Tab-separated table of C-alpha atoms in Angstrom:
chain	number	residue	atom	x	y	z
A	24	MET	CA	-0.086	-0.110	-0.434
A	25	SER	CA	1.993	3.396	-0.859
A	26	ASN	CA	1.236	6.380	1.631
A	27	ALA	CA	0.038	4.137	4.353
A	28	PRO	CA	-2.468	5.681	6.376
A	29	THR	CA	-2.335	6.434	10.139
A	30	ILE	CA	-3.838	4.459	12.361
A	31	ARG	CA	-5.229	6.152	15.500
A	32	PRO	CA	-8.020	5.886	17.812
A	33	VAL	CA	-11.681	7.250	17.344
A	34	THR	CA	-13.116	9.471	19.037
A	35	PRO	CA	-16.854	11.253	18.746
A	36	ASP	CA	-15.671	13.838	16.797
A	37	ASP	CA	-15.391	11.635	14.265
A	38	ALA	CA	-19.032	10.190	14.393
A	39	GLY	CA	-19.798	12.283	10.779
A	40	GLU	CA	-16.583	10.729	8.643
A	41	VAL	CA	-16.947	7.013	10.833
A	42	LEU	CA	-20.871	7.353	9.387
A	43	THR	CA	-20.125	8.456	5.770
A	44	ILE	CA	-17.506	5.083	5.572
A	45	GLN	CA	-19.674	2.825	7.686
A	46	ARG	CA	-22.590	3.763	5.128
A	47	ALA	CA	-20.519	3.687	2.147
A	48	ALA	CA	-19.010	0.487	2.944
A	49	PHE	CA	-22.074	-1.117	4.266
A	50	ALA	CA	-24.302	-0.338	1.139
A	51	SER	CA	-22.956	-2.923	-1.114
A	52	GLU	CA	-23.648	-5.306	1.629
A	53	ALA	CA	-27.244	-3.880	2.213
A	54	LEU	CA	-27.351	-5.059	-1.939
A	55	VAL	CA	-26.216	-9.029	-0.597
A	56	TYR	CA	-28.170	-9.580	1.786
A	57	GLY	CA	-31.351	-7.185	0.132
A	58	ASP	CA	-31.028	-4.990	2.993
A	59	PRO	CA	-31.442	-1.381	3.153
A	60	ASP	CA	-32.357	-1.469	6.924
A	61	MET	CA	-29.597	-3.265	8.041
A	62	PRO	CA	-28.315	-1.453	11.874
A	63	PRO	CA	-25.433	0.160	9.752
A	64	LEU	CA	-27.137	2.136	7.245
A	65	THR	CA	-30.298	3.187	9.627
A	66	GLN	CA	-27.626	4.065	12.880
A	67	THR	CA	-28.044	8.336	13.310
A	68	LEU	CA	-25.129	10.707	13.967
A	69	GLU	CA	-26.201	10.911	17.416
A	70	GLU	CA	-26.803	7.063	18.408
A	71	LEU	CA	-22.660	6.680	16.894
A	72	ARG	CA	-21.536	9.932	18.519
A	73	ALA	CA	-22.627	8.324	21.814
A	74	GLU	CA	-21.227	4.751	21.039
A	75	LEU	CA	-18.367	6.780	20.190
A	76	VAL	CA	-17.755	7.688	24.138
A	77	GLU	CA	-16.259	4.911	25.300
A	78	ASN	CA	-14.985	2.969	22.606
A	79	LEU	CA	-11.528	1.111	21.824
A	80	GLY	CA	-12.253	1.778	17.849
A	81	CYS	CA	-9.280	2.918	15.383
A	82	VAL	CA	-9.710	4.943	12.408
A	83	ALA	CA	-7.754	4.967	9.664
A	84	VAL	CA	-6.364	8.699	8.302
A	85	ALA	CA	-4.369	9.017	4.886
A	86	GLY	CA	-3.913	12.613	3.916
A	87	HIS	CA	-6.764	14.670	5.433
A	88	ARG	CA	-9.170	11.422	4.170
A	89	MET	CA	-10.348	9.155	6.772
A	90	VAL	CA	-10.161	5.594	4.278
A	91	GLY	CA	-11.239	3.183	7.155
A	92	ALA	CA	-13.371	2.657	10.909
A	93	VAL	CA	-13.632	-0.413	13.081
A	94	ARG	CA	-15.420	-0.440	16.552
A	95	ALA	CA	-15.077	-2.269	20.106
A	96	ARG	CA	-15.838	-2.620	23.899
A	97	LEU	CA	-14.443	-4.170	26.214
A	98	ASP	CA	-16.963	-6.941	28.367
A	99	ASP	CA	-15.493	-8.746	30.641
A	100	GLY	CA	-12.152	-9.467	28.983
A	101	LEU	CA	-13.532	-9.874	25.979
A	102	LEU	CA	-13.214	-6.973	23.261
A	103	LEU	CA	-16.270	-6.648	21.090
A	104	ILE	CA	-15.410	-5.479	17.399
A	105	GLY	CA	-17.944	-4.701	15.367
A	106	ARG	CA	-18.575	-2.321	11.966
A	107	LEU	CA	-15.226	-2.626	10.134
A	108	ALA	CA	-15.691	-0.311	7.673
A	109	ILE	CA	-13.255	0.329	4.624
A	110	ALA	CA	-14.019	3.267	2.002
A	111	PRO	CA	-14.965	1.722	-1.098
A	112	ASP	CA	-12.355	2.854	-3.338
A	113	GLN	CA	-9.707	1.392	-0.222
A	114	GLN	CA	-11.202	-1.722	-0.023
A	115	GLY	CA	-8.716	-4.659	-0.836
A	116	GLU	CA	-5.598	-2.649	0.399
A	117	GLY	CA	-5.012	-4.105	3.795
A	118	LEU	CA	-7.088	-1.865	5.696
A	119	GLY	CA	-8.736	-4.540	7.497
A	120	THR	CA	-6.324	-6.348	8.276
A	121	LEU	CA	-4.460	-2.907	9.738
A	122	LEU	CA	-7.141	-1.725	11.682
A	123	LEU	CA	-8.067	-5.218	13.100
A	124	GLY	CA	-4.502	-5.604	14.300
A	125	ALA	CA	-4.517	-1.803	15.997
A	126	VAL	CA	-7.757	-2.376	17.463
A	127	GLU	CA	-6.952	-6.408	19.046
A	128	GLN	CA	-4.009	-3.997	20.645
A	129	ARG	CA	-5.802	-1.576	21.786
A	130	GLY	CA	-8.088	-4.911	23.307
A	131	ARG	CA	-5.295	-5.968	24.949
A	132	GLU	CA	-3.733	-2.773	26.313
A	133	SER	CA	-6.897	-2.284	28.778
A	134	GLY	CA	-6.648	-6.055	29.845
A	135	ALA	CA	-9.094	-8.177	26.918
A	136	THR	CA	-7.708	-11.905	26.676
A	137	GLY	CA	-9.737	-12.828	23.883
A	138	SER	CA	-12.285	-10.839	20.997
A	139	GLU	CA	-14.790	-11.730	19.244
A	140	LEU	CA	-16.712	-10.374	16.019
A	141	PHE	CA	-19.239	-11.812	13.780
A	142	THR	CA	-20.401	-11.059	9.812
A	143	GLY	CA	-23.372	-12.558	7.437
A	144	GLY	CA	-22.814	-15.851	5.969
A	145	LEU	CA	-22.837	-14.366	2.694
A	146	SER	CA	-19.854	-11.424	3.329
A	147	GLU	CA	-16.881	-14.062	1.880
A	148	ALA	CA	-14.233	-11.615	1.893
A	149	ASN	CA	-15.082	-10.907	5.685
A	150	GLN	CA	-14.948	-14.401	6.112
A	151	ARG	CA	-12.150	-14.732	4.894
A	152	LEU	CA	-10.147	-11.682	6.237
A	153	TYR	CA	-11.139	-12.551	9.546
A	154	GLU	CA	-9.803	-16.280	8.825
A	155	ARG	CA	-6.693	-15.546	7.591
A	156	GLU	CA	-6.079	-13.122	10.756
A	157	GLY	CA	-6.259	-16.478	13.157
A	158	TYR	CA	-10.319	-16.308	14.320
A	159	HIS	CA	-12.156	-19.692	14.636
A	160	ARG	CA	-15.630	-19.479	14.025
A	161	THR	CA	-17.442	-20.079	17.197
A	162	GLU	CA	-21.115	-20.219	15.967
A	163	GLU	CA	-23.512	-19.661	13.324
A	164	THR	CA	-27.202	-18.470	13.939
A	165	ALA	CA	-30.281	-19.144	12.014
A	166	ASP	CA	-30.557	-16.207	10.334
A	167	GLY	CA	-26.566	-16.658	9.269
A	168	GLU	CA	-24.906	-14.983	11.267
A	169	ILE	CA	-21.058	-16.403	11.525
A	170	PHE	CA	-19.712	-15.317	14.917
A	171	TYR	CA	-15.413	-15.867	15.555
A	172	ARG	CA	-13.013	-15.311	18.437
A	173	LYS	CA	-9.818	-15.340	18.629
A	174	ALA	CA	-7.732	-15.534	22.084
A	175	LEU	CA	-5.872	-11.764	22.310
A	176	VAL	CA	-2.449	-13.949	25.145
């Protein structure tokens, strides 16, 4: 990746840019699943800003542009990772791997001993990324969500 982006902690002030990336990234997922009302697309700016007040997530910034984001929170030693979103024109460039690694490190520093995330059964690129990064499938729900876990110690 030329001009590797800077990865830094997410803040509530990032909410607008994070929401823009989230909506752009999940629009293609909505098409795959035929679900224009999936939560990443209907979340409001106020909801997102509140979620970012205490969050271990990270953002990727290239130049003056945010190009990726991921959110995470600690729940009893488990880092719950969610809403990994990469700007559509930056997908496939390794940003997902960079953001996952950064958020896992923040989790370790906060005392997490493992991490959990999930994706949909039709999201093959996401599944490949998580499995390549050492995540193991732990559960598949009736509605097709696949849960993954990874040890962080």
